[in-house]
Each structure stands twice: as structure tokens, then as C-alpha cells.
DNA sequence: GCTGGGTGGTGAATCGTTCCATTCTGGCAG
DNA sequence: CTGCCAGAATGGAACGATTCACCACCCAGC
């Protein structure tokens, strides 16, 4: 019971293998009568093309590789979604690899994709992969960087302007009448964190009567956010900021929870902090949970799935013509206002 | 600048292509001297095996397909993680397809995987795919059902006992002294919801002094949970349940938020509901956010990544020997107690 | 009746690896 | 010195779809 091949189809339809291939790949070149017989034969035999053979001949597969830092981060799942949608338009599929910030896994996926001769690779790199990507390119495998602006013009890249995002967030806080801003986040070694902070600095610098303090954290998690919240709660009320820009939504949610819990268990109502009355909070990423928080969170939204789509578009163009000039696409983030920063 | 093939390596190492292949696949069959020269040549030329050619020869690829209902659901990302880990042990990679409950997309991925001649398919089916899977099997592609017990013994399956999970949850509530239990969830058309409810019923049936009411929802989301929360808040306190079993963690979080908000904005403190003092809440799935909720949520944990691992193990066994008897593996869920159900 | 052009169809060569039957080599026993 | 053997290496036939140079046929035009 071997799977039928193109030869079996040809025999059954009483045409040559070439004709079957033409029906499949250049339908206009075949007479209607022959086409019909071939299609009937395919149907009857349950014939399915063997991708391996096609790829072998074609020299590369019709898949593109996507290497992300964290498959559980909604930002990346959205990017992946956009990439898939765009790829399927051109008949490509997407293979996703998850590195978990581990350079070994990153190298592993690059090896795998190279063996598979994918048409191109989309990657949010961890370490310095330019040499590796250069080698892929020599092999005819295009590469586009995601969420990291490229080193000069060696590779195209698609990213978001995190500095502008930081500015957007803090401008909004200031516009709603806040003056004592705190940035809560870390580690600053993460480019995104650093740039969001720079944006915040720029915004504050433009308004002489405002101040910016920093609460450094060692991670972008809910728990770290709570720690920071406890720390702020411990201060005398007069000493607290009146607005917080959190480096991402998870931290913002942690802060929110810390403030709420203090209010709920409330030894005295003075220990609680009301959001947004006492302190406004804005996060970053606009994850699904942001709108579902106890107090719906204002946030900075990134056009995640558009990023994926754009990256695929560029990738396929470059896969088609390797000599195309490389492009650096930078998207602008967008302010989403919800209850956590409503003016009093 | 064409990529070097095994022939180029052979020429450079001054051996035959067969020997190069042997170095790659049966290292013990080649003398150390030849091995060394071949490896050196591979290194110098930057040779990388062409998977397409290997697959063509082998008849099938060294990848397995994984078709999930919702890539954003942490349960499935965990399953995928487990599957990847287990697959990589045997040198297989995992291609993940996301159907979003859409039968067309499901069919699309099955087609794709069939063309790719994957070694096997792991699937959480939407509709009735047995006919389709049967055809894949005829082609030598094994299939294992995930999170859905198989139709009799035509296919192996790996799932979790949701009835037991429901029993576990409600037993725990009753053991902690609760008597008026409410099940909040829906739609009941989802097997998991229905079975969790059955478990709850069984548990209550075993304790004569307890009651079970149902609050039906149209989805498993935070927002639906809040709606349910508002509904319960609207009742006179004496009429409220003293414990809630939510069909999943998202609903539980929604309930929690509704109760907290009522307490916080509190026109009068009587409108608020304290968790767990007034009402205990237990969720299902034990997602990351459960432990990070304002009041850490008790929940029922499923061994998600173990499910993925087991499914891959079975799949690879069956891919190896199609005549193996099919197995139905059912895992038992586990109770995780946190603050939301602590006894008063 | 012959030529030229166009259409529809053919079949062999090709992609790069694997695998197997065959050949080669050197060592050793008789 | 010959014969034998095991281990090492070889060469070439697959795998299955694609592609391309080529052919057969038909019709129009002279």
C-alpha cells in the first residue's frame, strides 16, 4: 500500500508525468480534456505531492523560519500570527522556534533551518548572530531581524520605536496633570527597557515642573511589580509619586495588585493607594490581561501582528531578489487610555 | 556560489560520496583517518546536509506535526513545550499549527503535514477527523489525539480526567467546610466544561448536606467571569454561595476582580465580598497568572508538558511500528491550594 | 502538396542523499 | 606462495517531482 506517486497518476490518466506536473504547476498549458482526466486520477488515487521531492528540485523549501525569544509572550505570539497570515498569502508556511533566551537553542534552530533550506529566517536575536546570518545569506537564505534595529544596513529589520513609546506614555501622564513620575522596571540591560526609560526622560526634560525617579527591578514580572508596589506603599504618602510608568504590563499589574491588597486588608484606609486617584499607572505592551485588570490598565500598544506581516513581506522580497537594498522599518507605538490614568 | 554538496566534500577529502555518507550516518564503519579528512572537508567547505534530499530518500521527514486549538492558551503552549523537549531527544522537531477552532485551518494543516510527509501528527481535533487521520495512517503517518479521549481504540490518545478534576476541586471546597457550592462556567458544549461539571455533581452527591448551583456563561474569559461576579454581588448576602468552582482560571480571576472592585469602590462595606472569607474560589488550569492574582488562586493543575511528552513518545513508537496496539492514556489532575480557598 | 507556426504533450535528465552490493586491501594461516 | 577473510571504501541505483529540449499534430497560406 505505497502512496501513489505522480507516475501512478500519469498512468491512470493515460498521460505522461510531465503533463501531470503541468496540470499541477502550469494549468494553462494543458488542454481541458487532459486536465480533467488528471484531476480525476488524482482524486481517485488520493495523490498528495511529496514536498521533499519538490524542495530537492527547487533548491529550497516553501517555509520560513521564525525564531523568537519567548513563545509565551503575547507580543511574540501576535508577531507569529501576523507572520503566518502574511506567509500563507504567498503559499509559505512558518516554522516557529523558541529560544528562551538561550543562545544554544538559537544556534540549534539556525542549524535546523539551514538543513531544511528554508526560504528565509525571521529572528529576534539574542547574541551576535550577524556572522551566522551572513553565512545563511551566502547559501541563499534571506534573513530579517525582528524587534531589533539592524546593525547599519547589513540586514533589514522591523522594530518598534521604544523611545517614542516611553515618551508617549509619560507625555500622557503629564498631560493628565501628573508631575511626580516614577519609572518602574528593569533590568536595564534589556534594550527595550532602556529605551522606554530614555523616552520617559526626554518627556520629563520637556516639562520643567516635572520630576522622574527610577525604581529598578530585576525582571519584568508580576511578582517584581508587587515588590516595587510594596516599596512604594512603605513610603509616607507625601513622598510617593503621583504617576507610574511601568516597563511592561506585568509589572503594572503587580503594582496594581499591591496597591489594591493594601486597601482591601486595610489596617487603616490610609495605607491603601487608589488608582488612578492617588497614583496613575500606565503599562506597556497592551496584553489582553491589561484591559481585564481590576482597574483596566492604560498601556502602550505595539502593532505586533503588523510587525510579523511586514517582516514576512520584506523577507519574501529579499528571498526573491537578494540584491534588494536592506530596509529598516520602525513602527510607532500607540497610546491606549483606560481607567488607570483617567484624570481625577 | 552554490552550496557545497556531499560530492564536493568527497572530492575534497579524496574519498567517495558513500564514505562521506557513512561518516555522517554510521561513524563506526569508517576508519579514523578517513573520518578525520571528511570532517575537515566538511568544516572547510561549510557543508550542511540537505534535509529535503534525506527525506526524499527516507520516505518521511524527521518532524512531527502538532495541531492545537489555541496557541495562546498556556495549556497548549505547555503541551507544545513538552512535545518539543521529548521530540528533540529522538532528533525530531515539532511543527506547530494553530487552528483557532477553525475546521478549515485544521484541514489546511493536515494537508500541509501530509505533503511534508511528517513522521506523525499530534492533534486536538475540532470536528470529526477520524477519516482524515485514517488516510494519513494509510500513508504511514501515525496520529495521536491530545486532550480528547479516542473513539474506542482506533487511535491512541492522551488526555486528562476532567471529571476527576471537578471532583477534586469540589471535594476540596467541601473539606474546607463549604456547603453552598456554585459552578460558574460555560458553554457546556465544550467537553471539558461539561466533564468538570459532572465531577462537581458527583462530589456534591456524595455529601448530603451540600448544594450545587450553576451559573452558566457563554465563554471562558475574564470578562465573562466578571459578569458572573456582578450577578452574584447583586444577590442578598444570605443568598450567595459560600464557594465557587470556576470552569477555568480566567473566569475565577474575573470573579475575584468583580468582588474586589465592589469592596474597593465600596459605597458601603456590605457590598464587598471578601475572598476567601465570604466566598472561597477555586479555578482550573493553574495558569501562571493564577498564583499572581490579587488573592492567589487555588486551582486544578493539569500535567500539560507531561501530556506533550507522553503523546510524542507514543507517536514515535507507533510511527516505528504501525501495528502496535493503541493506548488511551489518561492523566490525573492535581489540586493546588492557595489563599483563595484557605479555611477561615 | 509543402512549409511554417502554434499548441499540447513527451520523456529523460536532474536535484543531493542514502544504502547496498561489490570491490579492494592487507594480514595471516596453511 | 597462495588462498581466505574481515574490514574499509567504492560506485551507482534509487527516492519523486520538475523542467526543458524536443516531437507530433493540425491548420493556414501559398
Coordinates of C-alpha atoms in Angstrom, one line a residue, chain A residues 5 33 56 61 90 103 137 169 193 248 315 320:
Chain A
X5 CA 3.3 9.0 -7.0
X33 CA -9.7 17.3 -21.5
X56 CA 15.0 19.0 -3.6
X61 CA 11.6 24.9 0.8
X90 CA 2.2 33.6 -0.7
X103 CA 22.0 31.1 22.6
X137 CA 22.7 34.5 3.1
X169 CA 3.4 57.2 28.0
X193 CA 13.6 48.7 29.0
X248 CA 5.6 46.4 30.9
X315 CA 11.8 38.6 3.8
X320 CA 13.3 36.6 -4.3

